[in-house]
């Protein structure tokens, strides 16, 4: 049994969520024509189709760029600390791609490992994710190479599939998704939207993991990643990258402790207080990024830290992304590229 909703009714529902005080995040066209996930002020801003992937990711819904974790005041020689309540505002992400939603269960491992991050967990519990199954993809997409696909349900609470004549099939995936669309859809047993096969598989993750285990010191890292500028655009827009730094911002009277996004691609990311930097050159930083995503995180948490969204490649000023790097690694492993 399929359930459907007309696009106009869906947009009315978005306006209803906004009127109820919910935060709604979805793809919008920025001033320069780039599609970005951003908070909506009205459903008219929402762009559900006509693009492959937004230039950023939905991780900001659960892991904002900057977040105050407590404040402090100096009273003479005493310090007064004040907790900041986690943000539990109900949030609906609509129009995310399945490769974005799939990052959330992967991030759950990290934010609930040695320390349970109450800020992340509060936002995650308050967030409902409605994805749109992909009907188009580009050369940068490789979801099928990391075990996902155009209608992968991991991390989605409900999924919309574009049906003919201005309708969407609505597939509830979790209780949250069921509750969100309860009473809003129409039964339509005759509608069953076919799922695209998605991009062809481009590499085997087992081969990649084997290469990573055996070639930590390989000169291939230097050759493959030489053009990287260390700008961090790949990490900031990646749905699964989660590096952060904690800094104090304030003056002699007090201030706040803030968690800010960071990136392992920045030259100063690993600089010690002594001045020594164990990752002194960019090739070592790129090696870390790939090793972390395809060997270290899977070994630790049983999940690949990449959903194949291709955002890192699309955003890279020198067209280097995880996909190019993995394809080059696969070619080195096959012997098709010689490392000098
Ligand atoms: S791979 Fe590209 S986007 Fe990432 S740090 Fe290097 S130059 Fe920047
Ligand atoms: S590493 Fe690149 S392809 Fe993988 S999830 Fe991050 S942005 Fe997407």
mmCIF file of C-alpha atoms and ligand atoms in Angstrom:
data_model
loop_
_atom_site.group_PDB
_atom_site.id
_atom_site.type_symbol
_atom_site.label_atom_id
_atom_site.label_comp_id
_atom_site.label_asym_id
_atom_site.label_seq_id
_atom_site.Cartn_x
_atom_site.Cartn_y
_atom_site.Cartn_z
ATOM 1 C CA UNK A 1 0.000 0.000 0.000
ATOM 2 C CA UNK A 2 1.453 3.352 -1.049
ATOM 3 C CA UNK A 3 0.611 6.701 0.490
ATOM 4 C CA UNK A 4 0.970 9.906 -1.479
ATOM 5 C CA UNK A 5 0.890 13.630 -0.914
ATOM 6 C CA UNK A 6 0.428 16.366 -3.517
ATOM 7 C CA UNK A 7 3.337 18.813 -3.734
ATOM 8 C CA UNK A 8 1.041 21.763 -2.887
ATOM 9 C CA UNK A 9 -0.154 19.960 0.247
ATOM 10 C CA UNK A 10 3.444 19.187 1.176
ATOM 11 C CA UNK A 11 4.344 22.873 0.913
ATOM 12 C CA UNK A 12 1.308 23.793 3.034
ATOM 13 C CA UNK A 13 2.527 21.289 5.601
ATOM 14 C CA UNK A 14 5.957 22.955 5.639
ATOM 15 C CA UNK A 15 4.301 26.329 6.324
ATOM 16 C CA UNK A 16 2.283 24.684 9.101
ATOM 17 C CA UNK A 17 5.476 23.375 10.732
ATOM 18 C CA UNK A 18 6.959 26.869 10.560
ATOM 19 C CA UNK A 19 3.802 28.393 12.063
ATOM 20 C CA UNK A 20 4.071 25.878 14.934
ATOM 21 C CA UNK A 21 7.526 27.276 15.753
ATOM 22 C CA UNK A 22 9.521 24.346 14.376
ATOM 23 C CA UNK A 23 12.876 24.937 12.755
ATOM 24 C CA UNK A 24 12.702 23.716 9.157
ATOM 25 C CA UNK A 25 15.861 23.160 7.159
ATOM 26 C CA UNK A 26 15.859 22.365 3.450
ATOM 27 C CA UNK A 27 17.523 23.030 0.111
ATOM 28 C CA UNK A 28 17.215 26.679 -0.983
ATOM 29 C CA UNK A 29 18.683 28.624 -3.890
ATOM 30 C CA UNK A 30 21.310 31.024 -2.558
ATOM 31 C CA UNK A 31 21.872 34.436 -4.165
ATOM 32 C CA UNK A 32 24.511 33.064 -6.509
ATOM 33 C CA UNK A 33 22.262 30.206 -7.656
ATOM 34 C CA UNK A 34 24.038 27.606 -5.515
ATOM 35 C CA UNK A 35 21.731 25.171 -3.717
ATOM 36 C CA UNK A 36 22.386 25.076 0.034
ATOM 37 C CA UNK A 37 20.677 23.439 2.986
ATOM 38 C CA UNK A 38 19.499 26.405 5.052
ATOM 39 C CA UNK A 39 16.737 27.319 7.524
ATOM 40 C CA UNK A 40 13.485 28.113 5.698
ATOM 41 C CA UNK A 41 11.355 31.177 6.394
ATOM 42 C CA UNK A 42 8.586 29.944 4.056
ATOM 43 C CA UNK A 43 7.860 26.879 1.939
ATOM 44 C CA UNK A 44 8.264 28.974 -1.223
ATOM 45 C CA UNK A 45 12.048 28.860 -0.646
ATOM 46 C CA UNK A 46 12.176 25.068 -0.737
ATOM 47 C CA UNK A 47 13.821 23.489 -3.797
ATOM 48 C CA UNK A 48 13.167 19.754 -3.846
ATOM 49 C CA UNK A 49 14.183 18.829 -7.387
ATOM 50 C CA UNK A 50 16.366 19.863 -10.303
ATOM 51 C CA UNK A 51 19.751 19.417 -8.632
ATOM 52 C CA UNK A 52 21.872 16.466 -7.627
ATOM 53 C CA UNK A 53 23.117 17.559 -4.217
ATOM 54 C CA UNK A 54 23.314 20.738 -2.165
ATOM 55 C CA UNK A 55 26.766 22.273 -1.794
ATOM 56 C CA UNK A 56 26.736 21.651 1.956
ATOM 57 C CA UNK A 57 25.315 18.946 4.218
ATOM 58 C CA UNK A 58 22.564 18.608 6.828
ATOM 59 C CA UNK A 59 24.986 18.004 9.696
ATOM 60 C CA UNK A 60 24.451 21.581 10.868
ATOM 61 C CA UNK A 61 21.025 20.473 12.153
ATOM 62 C CA UNK A 62 22.702 18.318 14.802
ATOM 63 C CA UNK A 63 26.257 19.687 14.906
ATOM 64 C CA UNK A 64 26.301 23.461 14.369
ATOM 65 C CA UNK A 65 29.425 25.285 13.222
ATOM 66 C CA UNK A 66 29.747 26.979 16.564
ATOM 67 C CA UNK A 67 28.016 26.158 19.851
ATOM 68 C CA UNK A 68 28.435 27.551 23.368
ATOM 69 C CA UNK A 69 28.788 24.709 25.873
ATOM 70 C CA UNK A 70 28.992 26.853 29.026
ATOM 71 C CA UNK A 71 29.677 30.379 30.189
ATOM 72 C CA UNK A 72 31.983 31.614 32.959
ATOM 73 C CA UNK A 73 32.455 34.702 35.109
ATOM 74 C CA UNK A 74 35.398 35.725 37.269
ATOM 75 C CA UNK A 75 34.484 36.889 40.790
ATOM 76 C CA UNK A 76 37.815 37.864 42.321
ATOM 77 C CA UNK A 77 39.703 34.567 42.624
ATOM 78 C CA UNK A 78 36.526 32.516 42.125
ATOM 79 C CA UNK A 79 35.173 31.332 38.801
ATOM 80 C CA UNK A 80 31.429 30.918 38.353
ATOM 81 C CA UNK A 81 30.428 28.403 35.663
ATOM 82 C CA UNK A 82 26.942 28.336 34.142
ATOM 83 C CA UNK A 83 25.583 25.452 32.118
ATOM 84 C CA UNK A 84 23.976 26.140 28.784
ATOM 85 C CA UNK A 85 20.862 24.094 28.078
ATOM 86 C CA UNK A 86 21.072 21.953 24.939
ATOM 87 C CA UNK A 87 18.874 23.192 22.106
ATOM 88 C CA UNK A 88 15.815 20.916 21.879
ATOM 89 C CA UNK A 89 13.847 23.010 19.381
ATOM 90 C CA UNK A 90 11.875 20.643 17.157
ATOM 91 C CA UNK A 91 13.610 20.584 13.783
ATOM 92 C CA UNK A 92 12.470 19.086 10.501
ATOM 93 C CA UNK A 93 14.955 18.566 7.706
ATOM 94 C CA UNK A 94 13.089 18.240 4.425
ATOM 95 C CA UNK A 95 14.501 17.486 1.000
ATOM 96 C CA UNK A 96 17.756 15.966 2.219
ATOM 97 C CA UNK A 97 19.366 13.383 -0.019
ATOM 98 C CA UNK A 98 19.610 9.832 1.363
ATOM 99 C CA UNK A 99 23.439 10.137 1.454
ATOM 100 C CA UNK A 100 23.052 13.077 3.859
ATOM 101 C CA UNK A 101 20.606 11.295 6.147
ATOM 102 C CA UNK A 102 22.843 8.213 6.188
ATOM 103 C CA UNK A 103 25.552 10.258 7.891
ATOM 104 C CA UNK A 104 23.502 10.656 11.076
ATOM 105 C CA UNK A 105 23.619 7.046 12.350
ATOM 106 C CA UNK A 106 27.343 7.090 11.493
ATOM 107 C CA UNK A 107 27.886 10.258 13.558
ATOM 108 C CA UNK A 108 25.865 8.793 16.457
ATOM 109 C CA UNK A 109 28.792 6.438 17.183
ATOM 110 C CA UNK A 110 31.285 9.260 17.625
ATOM 111 C CA UNK A 111 29.094 11.505 19.756
ATOM 112 C CA UNK A 112 28.174 8.594 22.073
ATOM 113 C CA UNK A 113 31.491 6.842 22.429
ATOM 114 C CA UNK A 114 33.785 7.841 25.313
ATOM 115 C CA UNK A 115 31.582 10.853 26.084
ATOM 116 C CA UNK A 116 27.872 11.295 25.417
ATOM 117 C CA UNK A 117 27.536 14.725 23.853
ATOM 118 C CA UNK A 118 24.299 16.120 25.307
ATOM 119 C CA UNK A 119 24.212 18.964 22.778
ATOM 120 C CA UNK A 120 24.412 16.612 19.799
ATOM 121 C CA UNK A 121 21.991 14.114 21.332
ATOM 122 C CA UNK A 122 19.366 16.761 22.167
ATOM 123 C CA UNK A 123 19.402 18.108 18.632
ATOM 124 C CA UNK A 124 19.394 14.605 17.144
ATOM 125 C CA UNK A 125 16.357 13.576 19.248
ATOM 126 C CA UNK A 126 14.516 16.750 18.235
ATOM 127 C CA UNK A 127 15.264 16.348 14.519
ATOM 128 C CA UNK A 128 13.091 14.523 11.990
ATOM 129 C CA UNK A 129 14.643 13.883 8.586
ATOM 130 C CA UNK A 130 12.540 13.686 5.429
ATOM 131 C CA UNK A 131 14.611 12.667 2.428
ATOM 132 C CA UNK A 132 13.864 12.691 -1.285
ATOM 133 C CA UNK A 133 14.999 9.544 -3.096
ATOM 134 C CA UNK A 134 17.498 10.408 -5.826
ATOM 135 C CA UNK A 135 16.363 10.188 -9.424
ATOM 136 C CA UNK A 136 19.543 11.745 -10.821
ATOM 137 C CA UNK A 137 23.211 11.620 -9.957
ATOM 138 C CA UNK A 138 26.507 12.926 -11.328
ATOM 139 C CA UNK A 139 30.058 11.657 -11.830
ATOM 140 C CA UNK A 140 30.963 12.567 -8.234
ATOM 141 C CA UNK A 141 28.300 10.329 -6.634
ATOM 142 C CA UNK A 142 29.435 6.933 -5.337
ATOM 143 C CA UNK A 143 26.814 5.921 -2.755
ATOM 144 C CA UNK A 144 26.630 2.398 -4.216
ATOM 145 C CA UNK A 145 30.359 1.902 -3.570
ATOM 146 C CA UNK A 146 29.872 2.396 0.185
ATOM 147 C CA UNK A 147 26.805 0.178 0.587
ATOM 148 C CA UNK A 148 24.136 2.837 0.107
ATOM 149 C CA UNK A 149 21.965 3.837 -2.852
ATOM 150 C CA UNK A 150 19.432 6.314 -4.256
ATOM 151 C CA UNK A 151 16.748 5.220 -1.782
ATOM 152 C CA UNK A 152 18.882 4.017 1.148
ATOM 153 C CA UNK A 153 16.792 4.509 4.279
ATOM 154 C CA UNK A 154 19.544 4.781 6.904
ATOM 155 C CA UNK A 155 19.003 7.985 8.894
ATOM 156 C CA UNK A 156 15.738 8.890 7.146
ATOM 157 C CA UNK A 157 12.546 9.151 9.195
ATOM 158 C CA UNK A 158 10.447 9.383 6.043
ATOM 159 C CA UNK A 159 11.268 9.328 2.362
ATOM 160 C CA UNK A 160 9.551 11.079 -0.529
ATOM 161 C CA UNK A 161 9.655 9.551 -4.002
ATOM 162 C CA UNK A 162 8.679 11.731 -6.937
ATOM 163 C CA UNK A 163 5.556 10.337 -8.615
ATOM 164 C CA UNK A 164 3.859 11.629 -11.795
ATOM 165 C CA UNK A 165 1.464 14.594 -11.903
ATOM 166 C CA UNK A 166 2.792 16.550 -8.936
ATOM 167 C CA UNK A 167 2.554 13.787 -6.325
ATOM 168 C CA UNK A 168 5.098 12.295 -3.964
ATOM 169 C CA UNK A 169 4.932 8.782 -2.612
ATOM 170 C CA UNK A 170 5.567 9.004 1.147
ATOM 171 C CA UNK A 171 7.374 6.108 2.815
ATOM 172 C CA UNK A 172 7.528 6.337 6.602
ATOM 173 C CA UNK A 173 10.724 4.731 7.909
ATOM 174 C CA UNK A 174 10.551 5.421 11.667
ATOM 175 C CA UNK A 175 7.888 6.311 14.229
ATOM 176 C CA UNK A 176 8.940 9.953 13.913
ATOM 177 C CA UNK A 177 8.294 9.835 10.177
ATOM 178 C CA UNK A 178 4.956 8.099 10.674
ATOM 179 C CA UNK A 179 3.860 10.750 13.186
ATOM 180 C CA UNK A 180 4.967 13.616 10.933
ATOM 181 C CA UNK A 181 2.768 12.514 8.033
ATOM 182 C CA UNK A 182 -0.067 10.962 10.054
ATOM 183 C CA UNK A 183 -3.370 12.039 8.474
ATOM 184 C CA UNK A 184 -1.591 14.090 5.791
ATOM 185 C CA UNK A 185 -1.345 11.496 3.021
ATOM 186 C CA UNK A 186 -3.788 9.717 0.720
ATOM 187 C CA UNK A 187 -3.727 5.945 0.073
ATOM 188 C CA UNK A 188 -2.795 5.208 -3.540
ATOM 189 C CA UNK A 189 -2.297 1.457 -4.051
ATOM 190 C CA UNK A 190 -1.682 1.971 -7.777
ATOM 191 C CA UNK A 191 1.377 4.189 -7.224
ATOM 192 C CA UNK A 192 4.715 2.540 -6.643
ATOM 193 C CA UNK A 193 7.613 4.739 -7.722
ATOM 194 C CA UNK A 194 10.520 2.755 -9.214
ATOM 195 C CA UNK A 195 13.949 3.266 -7.659
ATOM 196 C CA UNK A 196 16.922 4.288 -9.797
ATOM 197 C CA UNK A 197 19.936 1.932 -9.758
ATOM 198 C CA UNK A 198 22.177 4.877 -8.913
ATOM 199 C CA UNK A 199 25.795 5.295 -9.981
ATOM 200 C CA UNK A 200 27.805 2.220 -10.970
ATOM 201 C CA UNK A 201 30.047 0.846 -8.227
ATOM 202 C CA UNK A 202 33.458 2.534 -8.550
ATOM 203 C CA UNK A 203 35.706 0.671 -6.106
ATOM 204 C CA UNK A 204 35.662 -2.096 -3.528
ATOM 205 C CA UNK A 205 35.938 -0.855 0.054
ATOM 206 C CA UNK A 206 37.658 -4.094 1.126
ATOM 207 C CA UNK A 207 40.445 -3.480 -1.428
ATOM 208 C CA UNK A 208 40.753 0.091 -0.183
ATOM 209 C CA UNK A 209 40.942 -0.999 3.446
ATOM 210 C CA UNK A 210 43.611 -3.576 2.571
ATOM 211 C CA UNK A 211 45.668 -0.909 0.783
ATOM 212 C CA UNK A 212 45.318 1.457 3.720
ATOM 213 C CA UNK A 213 46.493 -1.186 6.193
ATOM 214 C CA UNK A 214 49.561 -2.028 4.143
ATOM 215 C CA UNK A 215 50.634 1.284 2.642
ATOM 216 C CA UNK A 216 50.734 3.856 5.410
ATOM 217 C CA UNK A 217 54.168 5.105 4.336
ATOM 218 C CA UNK A 218 53.594 4.797 0.583
ATOM 219 C CA UNK A 219 54.784 7.626 -1.667
ATOM 220 C CA UNK A 220 51.397 7.272 -3.371
ATOM 221 C CA UNK A 221 50.023 9.704 -0.782
ATOM 222 C CA UNK A 222 52.439 12.386 -1.957
ATOM 223 C CA UNK A 223 51.694 11.742 -5.633
ATOM 224 C CA UNK A 224 47.906 11.511 -5.335
ATOM 225 C CA UNK A 225 47.333 14.475 -3.024
ATOM 226 C CA UNK A 226 50.062 16.889 -4.159
ATOM 227 C CA UNK A 227 47.562 19.488 -5.417
ATOM 228 C CA UNK A 228 45.605 19.761 -2.162
ATOM 229 C CA UNK A 229 45.555 23.357 -0.885
ATOM 230 C CA UNK A 230 44.542 22.505 2.681
ATOM 231 C CA UNK A 231 41.510 24.776 2.534
ATOM 232 C CA UNK A 232 39.190 22.416 4.458
ATOM 233 C CA UNK A 233 36.203 22.922 2.126
ATOM 234 C CA UNK A 234 35.915 19.144 1.749
ATOM 235 C CA UNK A 235 35.598 18.623 5.499
ATOM 236 C CA UNK A 236 33.311 21.543 6.291
ATOM 237 C CA UNK A 237 30.752 20.442 3.712
ATOM 238 C CA UNK A 238 31.070 16.721 4.368
ATOM 239 C CA UNK A 239 28.081 15.167 6.168
ATOM 240 C CA UNK A 240 30.293 12.830 8.206
ATOM 241 C CA UNK A 241 33.341 15.002 9.068
ATOM 242 C CA UNK A 242 33.058 16.002 12.691
ATOM 243 C CA UNK A 243 36.373 17.457 13.900
ATOM 244 C CA UNK A 244 35.912 20.271 16.365
ATOM 245 C CA UNK A 245 38.015 22.466 18.602
ATOM 246 C CA UNK A 246 37.082 23.924 21.977
ATOM 247 C CA UNK A 247 38.113 27.503 22.740
ATOM 248 C CA UNK A 248 37.379 30.117 25.379
ATOM 249 C CA UNK A 249 36.135 33.478 24.141
ATOM 250 C CA UNK A 250 36.017 36.243 26.705
ATOM 251 C CA UNK A 251 37.869 38.866 28.696
ATOM 252 C CA UNK A 252 38.926 39.567 32.287
ATOM 253 C CA UNK A 253 35.286 39.572 33.431
ATOM 254 C CA UNK A 254 34.263 36.247 31.885
ATOM 255 C CA UNK A 255 33.222 34.635 28.652
ATOM 256 C CA UNK A 256 32.056 31.435 27.087
ATOM 257 C CA UNK A 257 33.517 28.083 26.118
ATOM 258 C CA UNK A 258 32.694 27.300 22.497
ATOM 259 C CA UNK A 259 32.810 24.179 20.350
ATOM 260 C CA UNK A 260 33.775 25.146 16.779
ATOM 261 C CA UNK A 261 34.150 23.091 13.597
ATOM 262 C CA UNK A 262 37.743 22.285 12.706
ATOM 263 C CA UNK A 263 39.397 20.260 9.948
ATOM 264 C CA UNK A 264 42.247 17.768 9.811
ATOM 265 C CA UNK A 265 43.186 19.439 6.516
ATOM 266 C CA UNK A 266 44.368 22.610 8.253
ATOM 267 C CA UNK A 267 48.119 22.861 8.737
ATOM 268 C CA UNK A 268 47.788 23.867 12.395
ATOM 269 C CA UNK A 269 45.308 21.134 13.318
ATOM 270 C CA UNK A 270 47.971 18.931 14.913
ATOM 271 C CA UNK A 271 50.607 21.501 15.920
ATOM 272 C CA UNK A 272 51.899 20.738 19.424
ATOM 273 C CA UNK A 273 52.602 23.455 21.989
ATOM 274 C CA UNK A 274 56.316 22.761 21.357
ATOM 275 C CA UNK A 275 55.877 23.778 17.721
ATOM 276 C CA UNK A 276 56.342 20.212 16.470
ATOM 277 C CA UNK A 277 53.746 19.123 13.931
ATOM 278 C CA UNK A 278 53.390 15.351 13.451
ATOM 279 C CA UNK A 279 51.477 16.009 10.216
ATOM 280 C CA UNK A 280 53.831 18.564 8.762
ATOM 281 C CA UNK A 281 52.849 18.285 5.094
ATOM 282 C CA UNK A 282 49.542 18.148 3.277
ATOM 283 C CA UNK A 283 50.007 14.580 2.027
ATOM 284 C CA UNK A 284 50.062 13.403 5.672
ATOM 285 C CA UNK A 285 46.818 15.286 6.345
ATOM 286 C CA UNK A 286 45.127 13.776 3.292
ATOM 287 C CA UNK A 287 46.371 10.338 4.320
ATOM 288 C CA UNK A 288 44.801 10.887 7.725
ATOM 289 C CA UNK A 289 41.466 11.871 6.176
ATOM 290 C CA UNK A 290 41.297 8.752 4.020
ATOM 291 C CA UNK A 291 42.682 6.412 6.705
ATOM 292 C CA UNK A 292 40.169 7.737 9.222
ATOM 293 C CA UNK A 293 37.191 7.365 6.910
ATOM 294 C CA UNK A 294 37.960 3.977 5.377
ATOM 295 C CA UNK A 295 40.051 2.098 7.954
ATOM 296 C CA UNK A 296 40.156 3.648 11.447
ATOM 297 C CA UNK A 297 36.455 4.506 11.857
ATOM 298 C CA UNK A 298 35.278 1.157 10.389
ATOM 299 C CA UNK A 299 37.686 -0.697 12.710
ATOM 300 C CA UNK A 300 36.446 1.244 15.736
ATOM 301 C CA UNK A 301 32.734 1.580 15.035
ATOM 302 C CA UNK A 302 31.950 -0.846 12.198
ATOM 303 C CA UNK A 303 30.844 1.962 9.892
ATOM 304 C CA UNK A 304 32.523 3.703 6.948
ATOM 305 C CA UNK A 305 32.845 7.425 7.609
ATOM 306 C CA UNK A 306 31.667 8.345 4.115
ATOM 307 C CA UNK A 307 28.298 8.108 2.409
ATOM 308 C CA UNK A 308 29.510 8.642 -1.156
ATOM 309 C CA UNK A 309 27.719 11.970 -1.574
ATOM 310 C CA UNK A 310 30.558 13.456 -3.653
ATOM 311 C CA UNK A 311 30.268 16.847 -1.948
ATOM 312 C CA UNK A 312 33.984 16.948 -1.189
ATOM 313 C CA UNK A 313 34.852 16.672 -4.871
ATOM 314 C CA UNK A 314 32.242 19.199 -6.024
ATOM 315 C CA UNK A 315 33.483 21.775 -3.503
ATOM 316 C CA UNK A 316 37.208 21.252 -3.965
ATOM 317 C CA UNK A 317 38.947 24.157 -5.732
ATOM 318 C CA UNK A 318 41.452 21.728 -7.287
ATOM 319 C CA UNK A 319 38.988 18.903 -8.044
ATOM 320 C CA UNK A 320 40.472 16.571 -5.486
ATOM 321 C CA UNK A 321 38.003 14.642 -3.393
ATOM 322 C CA UNK A 322 37.667 11.346 -1.644
ATOM 323 C CA UNK A 323 36.456 9.682 -4.843
ATOM 324 C CA UNK A 324 39.468 10.767 -6.959
ATOM 325 C CA UNK A 325 41.782 9.713 -4.158
ATOM 326 C CA UNK A 326 40.148 6.306 -3.760
ATOM 327 C CA UNK A 327 40.133 5.691 -7.507
ATOM 328 C CA UNK A 328 43.840 6.585 -7.622
ATOM 329 C CA UNK A 329 44.513 4.274 -4.653
ATOM 330 C CA UNK A 330 42.643 1.473 -6.430
ATOM 331 C CA UNK A 331 44.746 2.109 -9.562
ATOM 332 C CA UNK A 332 47.990 2.010 -7.519
ATOM 333 C CA UNK A 333 46.809 -1.211 -5.844
ATOM 334 C CA UNK A 334 46.107 -2.752 -9.278
ATOM 335 C CA UNK A 335 49.506 -1.612 -10.555
ATOM 336 C CA UNK A 336 47.903 0.668 -13.195
ATOM 337 C CA UNK A 337 49.682 3.700 -11.680
ATOM 338 C CA UNK A 338 53.347 3.506 -10.823
ATOM 339 C CA UNK A 339 54.519 5.316 -7.670
ATOM 340 C CA UNK A 340 57.902 6.974 -8.263
HETATM 341 S S1 LIG B 1 41.064 18.203 -0.921
HETATM 342 FE FE1 LIG B 1 40.375 20.082 -1.946
HETATM 343 S S2 LIG B 1 38.749 20.891 -0.603
HETATM 344 FE FE2 LIG B 1 39.931 19.411 0.623
HETATM 345 S S3 LIG B 1 41.508 20.624 1.671
HETATM 346 FE FE3 LIG B 1 42.430 19.878 -0.265
HETATM 347 S S4 LIG B 1 42.084 21.540 -1.726
HETATM 348 FE FE4 LIG B 1 40.665 21.925 -0.010
HETATM 349 S S1 LIG B 2 34.088 12.203 2.299
HETATM 350 FE FE1 LIG B 2 33.215 13.252 0.518
HETATM 351 S S2 LIG B 2 31.908 11.705 -0.462
HETATM 352 FE FE2 LIG B 2 32.352 10.958 1.615
HETATM 353 S S3 LIG B 2 30.641 11.683 2.879
HETATM 354 FE FE3 LIG B 2 32.268 13.244 3.020
HETATM 355 S S4 LIG B 2 31.795 14.752 1.401
HETATM 356 FE FE4 LIG B 2 30.583 12.879 0.968
#
